[in-house]
Coordinates of C-alpha atoms and ligand atoms in Angstrom, one line a residue:
X7 CA 47.2 20.2 -7.5
X8 CA 49.7 20.3 -4.6
X9 CA 53.1 18.6 -5.2
X10 CA 54.5 16.6 -2.2
X11 CA 58.1 15.5 -2.2
X12 CA 59.7 13.0 0.2
X13 CA 63.4 13.9 0.5
X14 CA 66.3 11.8 1.7
X15 CA 69.7 13.1 2.7
X16 CA 72.5 10.6 3.6
X17 CA 75.7 12.0 2.1
X18 CA 77.8 12.1 5.2
X19 CA 77.0 11.5 8.9
X20 CA 73.5 12.9 9.2
X21 CA 70.4 10.9 8.3
X22 CA 67.8 13.4 7.3
X23 CA 64.3 13.0 5.9
X24 CA 61.9 15.9 5.0
X25 CA 58.5 16.3 3.5
X26 CA 58.1 19.4 1.2
X27 CA 54.8 20.5 -0.2
X28 CA 54.8 23.2 -2.9
X29 CA 58.1 24.5 -1.6
X30 CA 56.9 24.6 2.1
X31 CA 58.5 22.4 4.7
X32 CA 56.0 20.0 6.4
X33 CA 58.7 18.2 8.3
X34 CA 62.5 18.0 8.3
X35 CA 64.1 15.5 10.7
X36 CA 67.7 14.8 11.3
X37 CA 69.4 11.9 13.2
X38 CA 72.9 12.9 14.0
X39 CA 75.7 10.3 14.6
X40 CA 77.6 11.2 17.7
X41 CA 79.8 8.1 17.4
X42 CA 82.3 10.0 15.1
X43 CA 83.2 12.4 17.8
X44 CA 85.3 9.6 19.4
X45 CA 87.4 9.3 16.2
X46 CA 88.1 13.0 15.4
X47 CA 86.3 12.7 12.0
X48 CA 83.6 10.8 10.2
X49 CA 84.4 7.0 9.9
X50 CA 82.7 6.0 6.6
X51 CA 81.8 2.4 7.5
X52 CA 80.2 3.5 10.8
X53 CA 78.3 6.3 9.1
X54 CA 76.9 3.8 6.5
X55 CA 75.8 1.4 9.2
X56 CA 74.2 4.2 11.3
X57 CA 72.2 5.3 8.2
X58 CA 70.9 1.8 7.8
X59 CA 69.7 1.8 11.4
X60 CA 68.2 5.3 11.2
X61 CA 66.6 5.6 7.8
X62 CA 63.3 3.7 8.3
X63 CA 62.4 5.3 11.7
X64 CA 63.4 8.8 10.6
X65 CA 61.2 8.5 7.5
X66 CA 58.4 7.1 9.6
X67 CA 58.6 10.1 12.0
X68 CA 58.9 12.6 9.1
X69 CA 55.6 11.3 7.6
X70 CA 53.9 11.4 11.0
X71 CA 55.2 15.0 11.7
X72 CA 54.0 16.1 8.2
X73 CA 50.6 14.5 8.9
X74 CA 50.6 12.5 5.7
X75 CA 50.6 8.9 4.5
X76 CA 53.1 7.3 2.1
X77 CA 50.3 7.4 -0.6
X78 CA 50.2 11.2 -0.4
X79 CA 53.8 11.5 -1.7
X80 CA 54.2 12.5 -5.4
X81 CA 58.0 11.8 -5.8
X82 CA 61.1 10.8 -3.9
X83 CA 64.1 13.1 -4.0
X84 CA 67.5 11.8 -2.8
X85 CA 71.1 12.9 -2.6
X86 CA 73.0 11.2 -5.3
X87 CA 76.4 12.8 -4.4
X88 CA 78.9 14.1 -3.7
X89 CA 79.6 12.3 -0.4
X90 CA 80.7 9.1 1.2
X91 CA 79.8 6.2 -1.1
X92 CA 78.6 3.8 1.6
X93 CA 76.4 6.5 3.1
X94 CA 74.9 7.6 -0.3
X95 CA 74.2 4.0 -1.1
X96 CA 71.9 3.6 1.8
X97 CA 69.8 6.8 0.9
X98 CA 69.8 5.9 -2.8
X99 CA 68.6 2.3 -2.2
X100 CA 66.0 3.4 0.3
X101 CA 64.7 6.1 -2.1
X102 CA 64.4 3.6 -4.9
X103 CA 62.6 1.1 -2.8
X104 CA 60.1 3.8 -1.6
X105 CA 59.5 5.1 -5.1
X106 CA 59.0 1.6 -6.4
X107 CA 56.6 0.6 -3.7
X108 CA 54.4 3.7 -4.3
X109 CA 54.9 3.7 -8.1
X110 CA 56.1 7.3 -8.1
X111 CA 59.1 9.1 -9.8
X112 CA 62.6 9.2 -8.4
X113 CA 64.6 12.4 -8.5
X114 CA 68.4 12.6 -8.0
X115 CA 69.8 15.7 -6.3
X116 CA 73.2 17.1 -6.2
X117 CA 74.0 17.9 -2.6
X118 CA 76.0 21.1 -3.4
X119 CA 73.2 22.5 -5.6
X120 CA 70.8 21.7 -2.8
X121 CA 72.8 23.7 -0.2
X122 CA 72.4 26.8 -2.5
X123 CA 68.7 26.1 -3.2
X124 CA 68.1 26.2 0.6
X125 CA 67.5 29.9 -0.1
X126 CA 64.3 28.9 -1.9
X127 CA 62.6 27.0 0.9
X128 CA 59.4 28.8 1.7
X129 CA 58.3 29.8 5.2
X130 CA 54.5 30.1 5.9
X131 CA 55.0 32.3 8.9
X132 CA 57.7 34.6 7.7
X133 CA 56.8 35.2 4.0
X134 CA 60.5 35.2 3.3
X135 CA 62.0 37.2 0.4
X136 CA 63.6 35.0 -2.3
X137 CA 66.7 35.9 -4.2
X138 CA 66.3 37.1 -7.8
X139 CA 68.6 36.0 -10.6
X140 CA 71.5 36.3 -11.3
X141 CA 72.2 35.4 -7.7
X142 CA 75.8 35.1 -6.3
X143 CA 76.2 32.5 -3.6
X144 CA 79.2 31.6 -1.4
X145 CA 78.9 27.9 -0.7
X146 CA 81.0 26.9 2.4
X147 CA 80.7 23.4 3.8
X148 CA 82.9 20.7 5.3
X149 CA 84.0 19.5 1.9
X150 CA 83.6 22.5 -0.5
X151 CA 84.2 26.2 -0.8
X152 CA 82.8 27.7 -3.9
X153 CA 81.5 30.9 -5.4
X154 CA 78.5 30.2 -7.6
X155 CA 76.3 32.2 -10.0
X156 CA 72.8 31.0 -10.1
X157 CA 71.0 31.9 -13.3
X158 CA 67.8 30.1 -12.4
X159 CA 66.9 27.6 -9.7
X160 CA 68.5 24.8 -11.7
X161 CA 71.3 26.6 -13.7
X162 CA 74.5 27.3 -11.8
X163 CA 78.0 28.3 -12.8
X164 CA 81.0 27.8 -10.5
X165 CA 83.3 30.9 -10.7
X166 CA 85.5 30.2 -7.7
X167 CA 86.7 27.0 -5.9
X168 CA 89.1 25.9 -3.3
X169 CA 92.4 24.6 -4.6
X170 CA 93.0 22.5 -1.4
X171 CA 91.0 22.4 1.9
X172 CA 87.5 23.7 2.3
X173 CA 86.6 26.4 4.8
X174 CA 84.9 23.8 7.0
X175 CA 88.0 21.7 7.0
X176 CA 90.0 24.7 8.1
X177 CA 87.7 25.1 11.1
X178 CA 87.7 21.3 11.9
X179 CA 91.5 20.7 11.4
X180 CA 92.6 23.7 13.4
X181 CA 90.1 22.8 16.0
X182 CA 91.6 19.3 16.2
X183 CA 95.0 20.8 16.8
X184 CA 93.5 22.6 19.8
X185 CA 92.1 19.3 21.0
X186 CA 88.4 19.9 20.1
X187 CA 86.1 17.1 19.0
X188 CA 84.8 16.9 15.4
X189 CA 83.2 19.0 13.9
X190 CA 85.0 21.9 15.6
X191 CA 83.3 24.7 13.7
X192 CA 80.4 25.2 16.1
X193 CA 82.7 25.3 19.2
X194 CA 85.1 27.7 17.6
X195 CA 82.2 29.9 16.7
X196 CA 81.0 29.8 20.4
X197 CA 84.4 30.4 21.9
X198 CA 85.3 33.2 19.4
X199 CA 82.4 35.3 20.9
X200 CA 84.5 35.8 24.0
X201 CA 87.8 36.4 22.3
X202 CA 89.8 39.2 20.6
X203 CA 90.0 38.9 16.8
X204 CA 93.3 40.9 16.7
X205 CA 95.0 38.9 19.5
X206 CA 97.0 36.8 16.9
X207 CA 97.7 37.3 13.2
X208 CA 97.7 34.5 10.7
X209 CA 98.7 35.3 7.1
X210 CA 96.1 35.1 4.4
X211 CA 96.9 33.3 1.1
X212 CA 97.4 35.1 -2.1
X213 CA 95.4 33.1 -4.6
X214 CA 94.5 34.5 -8.0
X215 CA 91.1 35.0 -9.4
X216 CA 88.1 33.8 -7.3
X217 CA 89.8 30.7 -5.9
X218 CA 90.5 29.9 -2.3
X219 CA 93.2 28.1 -0.3
X220 CA 93.1 27.1 3.3
X221 CA 95.9 24.5 3.7
X222 CA 98.5 27.2 4.3
X223 CA 96.5 28.7 7.1
X224 CA 96.1 25.3 8.7
X225 CA 99.9 24.7 8.6
X226 CA 100.8 28.2 9.9
X227 CA 98.3 27.7 12.8
X228 CA 99.9 24.4 13.6
X229 CA 103.5 25.8 13.6
X230 CA 102.4 28.9 15.5
X231 CA 100.9 26.7 18.3
X232 CA 103.9 24.3 18.3
X233 CA 106.3 27.3 18.9
X234 CA 104.1 28.8 21.6
X235 CA 103.6 25.5 23.4
X236 CA 107.3 25.2 23.8
X237 CA 107.3 28.3 25.9
X238 CA 104.0 27.7 27.7
X239 CA 102.5 24.2 27.8
X240 CA 99.2 25.7 28.7
X241 CA 99.2 28.2 25.9
X242 CA 96.1 26.7 24.2
X243 CA 94.1 26.5 27.4
X244 CA 95.1 30.0 28.5
X245 CA 94.3 31.6 25.1
X246 CA 91.4 29.5 23.7
X247 CA 89.0 32.3 23.1
X248 CA 91.5 34.6 21.5
X249 CA 92.9 31.8 19.3
X250 CA 89.3 30.9 18.1
X251 CA 88.4 34.6 17.5
X252 CA 91.6 35.3 15.5
X253 CA 91.4 32.1 13.5
X254 CA 87.7 32.6 12.7
X255 CA 88.4 36.2 11.8
X256 CA 91.1 35.1 9.3
X257 CA 88.9 32.5 7.7
X258 CA 86.0 34.9 7.4
X259 CA 88.1 37.7 5.8
X260 CA 89.5 35.2 3.3
X261 CA 85.9 34.3 2.3
X262 CA 84.5 37.8 2.3
X263 CA 87.4 39.3 0.3
X264 CA 86.5 36.9 -2.6
X265 CA 82.8 37.5 -2.4
X266 CA 83.4 41.3 -2.7
X267 CA 85.7 40.6 -5.6
X268 CA 83.1 38.4 -7.3
X269 CA 80.4 40.9 -6.8
X270 CA 82.6 43.7 -8.3
X271 CA 83.6 41.5 -11.3
X272 CA 80.1 40.3 -12.1
X273 CA 78.1 43.4 -11.1
X274 CA 75.8 41.1 -9.1
X275 CA 74.4 42.5 -5.8
X276 CA 72.0 39.7 -5.0
X277 CA 74.3 37.9 -2.6
X278 CA 73.9 34.8 -0.4
X279 CA 75.8 32.3 1.7
X280 CA 75.0 28.6 2.1
X281 CA 76.4 25.4 3.6
X282 CA 77.4 24.3 7.1
X283 CA 80.0 27.1 7.6
X284 CA 77.2 29.7 6.8
X285 CA 75.9 28.8 10.3
X286 CA 78.9 30.7 11.7
X287 CA 77.7 33.8 13.6
X288 CA 80.8 35.8 12.8
X289 CA 80.4 35.1 9.0
X290 CA 76.7 36.0 9.2
X291 CA 77.4 39.3 11.0
X292 CA 80.3 40.3 8.8
X293 CA 78.3 39.5 5.6
X294 CA 75.5 41.7 7.0
X295 CA 78.0 44.6 7.6
X296 CA 79.5 44.2 4.2
X297 CA 76.0 44.1 2.6
X298 CA 75.0 47.4 4.3
X299 CA 78.3 49.0 3.2
X300 CA 77.9 47.8 -0.4
X301 CA 74.1 48.0 -0.8
X302 CA 73.8 44.2 -1.4
X303 CA 70.5 42.4 -1.1
X304 CA 71.8 39.7 1.3
X305 CA 70.2 36.3 1.8
X306 CA 71.2 34.1 4.8
X307 CA 69.3 30.8 5.2
X308 CA 67.7 29.9 8.5
X309 CA 70.3 28.1 10.7
X310 CA 68.5 24.7 10.4
X311 CA 68.9 24.9 6.6
X312 CA 72.6 25.6 6.6
X313 CA 74.1 22.4 7.8
X314 CA 73.1 19.1 6.1
X315 CA 69.3 18.6 6.0
X316 CA 66.8 16.9 3.7
X317 CA 64.6 20.1 3.3
X318 CA 67.2 21.4 0.9
X319 CA 67.1 18.1 -1.0
X320 CA 63.3 18.4 -1.1
X321 CA 63.2 22.0 -2.5
X322 CA 65.7 21.0 -5.2
X323 CA 63.6 17.9 -5.9
X324 CA 60.5 20.1 -6.1
X325 CA 62.0 22.3 -8.9
X326 CA 63.2 19.2 -10.8
X327 CA 59.7 17.7 -10.5
X328 CA 58.2 20.9 -12.0
X329 CA 60.6 20.5 -14.9
X330 CA 59.9 16.7 -15.2
X331 CA 63.5 15.8 -14.5
X332 CA 63.2 12.2 -13.2
X333 CA 65.8 9.4 -12.8
X334 CA 65.7 5.8 -13.8
X335 CA 66.0 3.0 -11.2
X336 CA 69.4 2.0 -12.7
X337 CA 70.9 5.2 -11.1
X338 CA 73.9 4.8 -8.9
X339 CA 75.3 7.2 -6.2
X340 CA 78.4 9.3 -7.1
X341 CA 81.1 10.0 -4.4
X342 CA 82.3 12.9 -6.7
X343 CA 79.6 14.7 -8.5
Ligands
LIG3 O1 77.2 21.5 5.0 P1 77.7 20.7 6.1 O2 76.8 20.4 7.2 O3 78.2 19.3 5.6 C1 78.9 19.2 4.3 O4 78.3 19.1 3.3 O5 80.2 19.2 4.4 O6 79.0 21.4 6.7 C2 79.7 20.9 7.8 C3 80.8 21.8 8.1 C4 81.8 21.3 9.2 O7 83.1 21.6 8.7 C5 81.5 22.1 10.4 O8 82.6 22.4 11.3 C6 81.0 23.4 9.8 O9 80.2 23.0 8.7 N1 80.2 24.2 10.7 C7 80.6 25.4 11.2 C8 79.5 25.9 12.0 N2 78.5 24.9 12.0 C9 78.9 24.0 11.2 N3 81.7 26.1 11.0 C10 81.8 27.3 11.6 N4 80.9 27.8 12.5 C11 79.7 27.1 12.7 N5 78.8 27.6 13.5
LIG4 ZN1 76.5 19.6 3.1

């Protein structure tokens, strides 16, 4: 019997709903919230209100696109955390209501675990190769930067973590200094394509083991611009592409140095990247180059499964369904998970 999961993602500023059947995506819709661009970052109260407006129509459309009725759903998976509490509350409450109305199980999903499990989403047309275990994954998002060993779909060990900012924050905060709207990562990626990675040098942190730090880079980028702007008020405008290319190159090399170290330490050569920053074209290309050099089997998720999406919640829900890991209706969201 086929297993059909309705998945709800509402941890930050995207309302996403997906339908997953036996690991294949039948639909995966995302309603973005452009309102936050005006404020230079996500405003929690506005995000929560927008989720309330979006969640019913997005679910309705996801069911139509999947070509199924509510009665065809076997379980509802939802993001329990980590994320913004007000946003999570909307998805959690909606998931509970839907599960109750259909008398089907509820499955809580950890958003970070789901980013990594995006690698296991099946594609009918592409017959994609799945990672085998142990699988070493660099998880880089707006709030987290981690190196994870996956021992099975649902067993993960964190072996590296950021001690301050996440890689996505480094993109977003440095972008803000250059006057870019939030989130700045995609624009930096685009502008970097036209720039010289060696135009400017920013120092890399010396952090022991497999941990990361990005707050020093952010500060040195800020001071560097402050000094240059004193000499030339148009310095940013005149050097935008080179600034983006050099900054992006520094972030990527900080990330890749640690993945190489982790692979050498653990002996694992099944390697992947996941999370919003894994959409970065420079990171994807550099990882590819490193994989060829080091004989890694490299896994890079499709772009639409890198940034926040409900399909990744659905695939995680699917594996939990197979193991019978269901949640009670007294479950509450967790901002920190
Ligand atoms: O995974 P995600 O969608 O949300 C979180 O769980 O945080 O990640 C969002 C982060 C933001 O910091 C955004 O700037 C970054 O991913 N991002 C990128 C790119 N696309 C999204 N960073 C660099 N290059 C990109 N192409
Ligand atoms: Zn995310």
